Coordinates of C-alpha atoms in Angstrom, one line a residue:
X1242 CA 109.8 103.2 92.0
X1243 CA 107.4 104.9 94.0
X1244 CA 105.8 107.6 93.0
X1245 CA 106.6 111.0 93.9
X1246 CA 105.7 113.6 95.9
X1247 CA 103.9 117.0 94.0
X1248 CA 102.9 114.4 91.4
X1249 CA 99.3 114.2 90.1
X1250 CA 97.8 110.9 91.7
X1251 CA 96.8 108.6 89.1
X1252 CA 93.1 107.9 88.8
X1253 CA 91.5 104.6 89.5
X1254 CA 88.5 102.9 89.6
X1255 CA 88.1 100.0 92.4
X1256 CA 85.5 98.3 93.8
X1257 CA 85.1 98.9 97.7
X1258 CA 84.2 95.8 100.4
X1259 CA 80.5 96.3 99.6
X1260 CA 80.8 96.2 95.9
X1261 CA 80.7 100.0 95.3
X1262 CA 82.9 101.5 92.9
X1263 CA 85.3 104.3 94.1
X1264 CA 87.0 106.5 91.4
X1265 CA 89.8 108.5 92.9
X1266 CA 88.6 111.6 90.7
X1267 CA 85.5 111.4 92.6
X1268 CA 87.3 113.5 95.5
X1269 CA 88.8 116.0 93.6
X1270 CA 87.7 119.8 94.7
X1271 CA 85.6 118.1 97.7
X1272 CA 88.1 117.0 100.1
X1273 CA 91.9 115.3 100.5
X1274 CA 92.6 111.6 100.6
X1275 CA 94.7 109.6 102.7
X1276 CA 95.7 106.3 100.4
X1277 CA 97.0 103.3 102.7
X1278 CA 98.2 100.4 100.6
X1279 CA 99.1 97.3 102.5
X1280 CA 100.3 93.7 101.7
X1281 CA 97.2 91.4 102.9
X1282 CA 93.7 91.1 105.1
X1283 CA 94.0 89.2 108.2
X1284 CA 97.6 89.4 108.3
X1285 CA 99.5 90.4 112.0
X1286 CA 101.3 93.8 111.0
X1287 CA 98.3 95.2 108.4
X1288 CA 95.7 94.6 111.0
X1289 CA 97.8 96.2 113.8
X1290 CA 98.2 99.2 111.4
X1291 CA 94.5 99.4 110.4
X1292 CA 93.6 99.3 113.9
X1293 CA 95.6 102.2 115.1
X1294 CA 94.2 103.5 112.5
X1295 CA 90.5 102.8 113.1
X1296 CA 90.9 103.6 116.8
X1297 CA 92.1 107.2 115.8
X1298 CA 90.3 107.6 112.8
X1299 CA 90.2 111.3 114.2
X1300 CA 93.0 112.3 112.9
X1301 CA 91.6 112.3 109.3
X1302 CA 87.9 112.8 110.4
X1303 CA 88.8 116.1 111.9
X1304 CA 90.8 117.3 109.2
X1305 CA 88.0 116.0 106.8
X1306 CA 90.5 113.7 104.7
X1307 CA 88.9 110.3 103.4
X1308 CA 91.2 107.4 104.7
X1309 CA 90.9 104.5 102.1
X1310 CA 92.8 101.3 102.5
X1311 CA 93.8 99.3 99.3
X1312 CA 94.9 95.3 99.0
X1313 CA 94.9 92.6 96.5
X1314 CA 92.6 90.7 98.3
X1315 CA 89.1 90.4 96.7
X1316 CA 86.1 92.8 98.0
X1317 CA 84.6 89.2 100.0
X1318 CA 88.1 89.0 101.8
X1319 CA 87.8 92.7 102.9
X1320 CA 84.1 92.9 103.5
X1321 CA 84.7 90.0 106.1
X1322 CA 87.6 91.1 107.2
X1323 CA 86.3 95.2 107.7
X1324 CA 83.0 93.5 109.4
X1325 CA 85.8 91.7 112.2
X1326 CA 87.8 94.6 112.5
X1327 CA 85.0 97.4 112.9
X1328 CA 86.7 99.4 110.0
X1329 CA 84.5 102.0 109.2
X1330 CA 86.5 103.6 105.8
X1331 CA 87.0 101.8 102.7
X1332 CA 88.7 98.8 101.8
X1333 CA 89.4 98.8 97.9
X1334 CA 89.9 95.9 96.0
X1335 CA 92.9 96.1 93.4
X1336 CA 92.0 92.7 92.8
X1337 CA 92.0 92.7 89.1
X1338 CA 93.5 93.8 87.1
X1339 CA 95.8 92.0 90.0
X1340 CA 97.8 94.5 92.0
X1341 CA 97.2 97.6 88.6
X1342 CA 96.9 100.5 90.8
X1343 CA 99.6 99.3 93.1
X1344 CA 101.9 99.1 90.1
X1345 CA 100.8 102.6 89.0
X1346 CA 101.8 104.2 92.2
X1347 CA 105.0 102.4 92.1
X1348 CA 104.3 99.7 95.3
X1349 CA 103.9 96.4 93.9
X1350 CA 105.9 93.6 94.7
X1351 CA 106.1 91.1 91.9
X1352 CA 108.1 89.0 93.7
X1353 CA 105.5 88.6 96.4
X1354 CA 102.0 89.7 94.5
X1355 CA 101.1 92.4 96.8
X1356 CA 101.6 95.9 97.8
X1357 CA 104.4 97.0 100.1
X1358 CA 103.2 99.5 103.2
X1359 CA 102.8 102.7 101.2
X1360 CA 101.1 105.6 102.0
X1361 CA 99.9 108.7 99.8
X1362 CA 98.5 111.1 101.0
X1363 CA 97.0 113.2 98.4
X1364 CA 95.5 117.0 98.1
X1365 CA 92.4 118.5 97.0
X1366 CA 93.3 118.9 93.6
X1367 CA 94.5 115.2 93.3
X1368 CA 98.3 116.2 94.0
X1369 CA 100.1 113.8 96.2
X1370 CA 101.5 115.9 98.8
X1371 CA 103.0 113.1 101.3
X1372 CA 104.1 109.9 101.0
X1373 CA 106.1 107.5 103.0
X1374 CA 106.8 103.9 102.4
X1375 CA 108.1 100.9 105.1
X1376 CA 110.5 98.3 104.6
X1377 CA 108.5 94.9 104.4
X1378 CA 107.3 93.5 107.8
X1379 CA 107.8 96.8 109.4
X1380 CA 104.5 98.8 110.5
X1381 CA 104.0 102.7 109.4
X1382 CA 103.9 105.2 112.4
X1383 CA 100.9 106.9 113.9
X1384 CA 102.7 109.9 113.7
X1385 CA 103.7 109.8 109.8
X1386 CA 100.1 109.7 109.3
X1387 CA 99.9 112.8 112.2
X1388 CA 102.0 114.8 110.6
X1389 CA 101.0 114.2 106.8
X1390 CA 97.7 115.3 107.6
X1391 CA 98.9 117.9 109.6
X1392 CA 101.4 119.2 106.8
X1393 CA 98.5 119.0 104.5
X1394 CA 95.6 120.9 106.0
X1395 CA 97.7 123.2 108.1

């Protein structure tokens, strides 16, 4: 089960597509973030939604919210995949432990050892304020991510 919204984010510690780690805690007091878990790199649907999202990467720019995307694919998987796609946020490896902060948040699929499409988006003080999750094979709006922002900094 997913977790919910006005819940306290867990905190994590993942390494990023250029081997940097990213603690969640690191954004607290400085600015939102915008988590976007999804299934696989170089798979049809997640890089359609990435893309949207790189080509209005606006959205969250403007309203000063960190978009970070998180798979179980390994930081060399997204670091070549991020370099083909032109992503310019963060790709987070949940790696290993394999799929743990996935799990936390309530999105992995044991069955198929990923993530489902979820998406927190996440407050100042670490409170997850939005959240919205697809059935599997089906793509997460634009405007979810519109509005969520919207909703959050408005």
């Amino acid at each position: 089960m997913a977790l919910e919204n006005d819940t306290l984010a867990p905190d994590f510690a993942l390494i990023d597509q250029f081997g940097q780690t990213v603690h969640l805690s690191d954004f607290r007091g400085v600015k939102p973030v915008t988590l976007v878990f999804f299934p696989l790199a170089f798979s049809g649907t997640c890089q359609g939604e990435l893309c949207e999202l790189r080509d209005h990467i606006g959205i969250f720019a403007d309203a000063n919210v960190e978009l970070i995307g998180i798979s179980v694919d390994s930081k060399y998987t997204l670091r070549a995949w991020g370099e083909d796609q032109g992503y310019t946020f963060p790709l987070l490896a949940d790696f290993w432990p394999h799929g743990q902060v996935a799990k936390e948040y309530g999105v992995f699929l044991e069955e198929k050892g990923f993530a489902n499409r979820a998406t927190f988006v996440i407050d100042r003080d670490g409170v997850i304020r939005s959240s919205f999750i697809t059935a599997p094979g089906q793509p997460r709006s634009l405007e979810a991510y519109r509005d969520a922002v919207a909703e959050l900094v408005g």
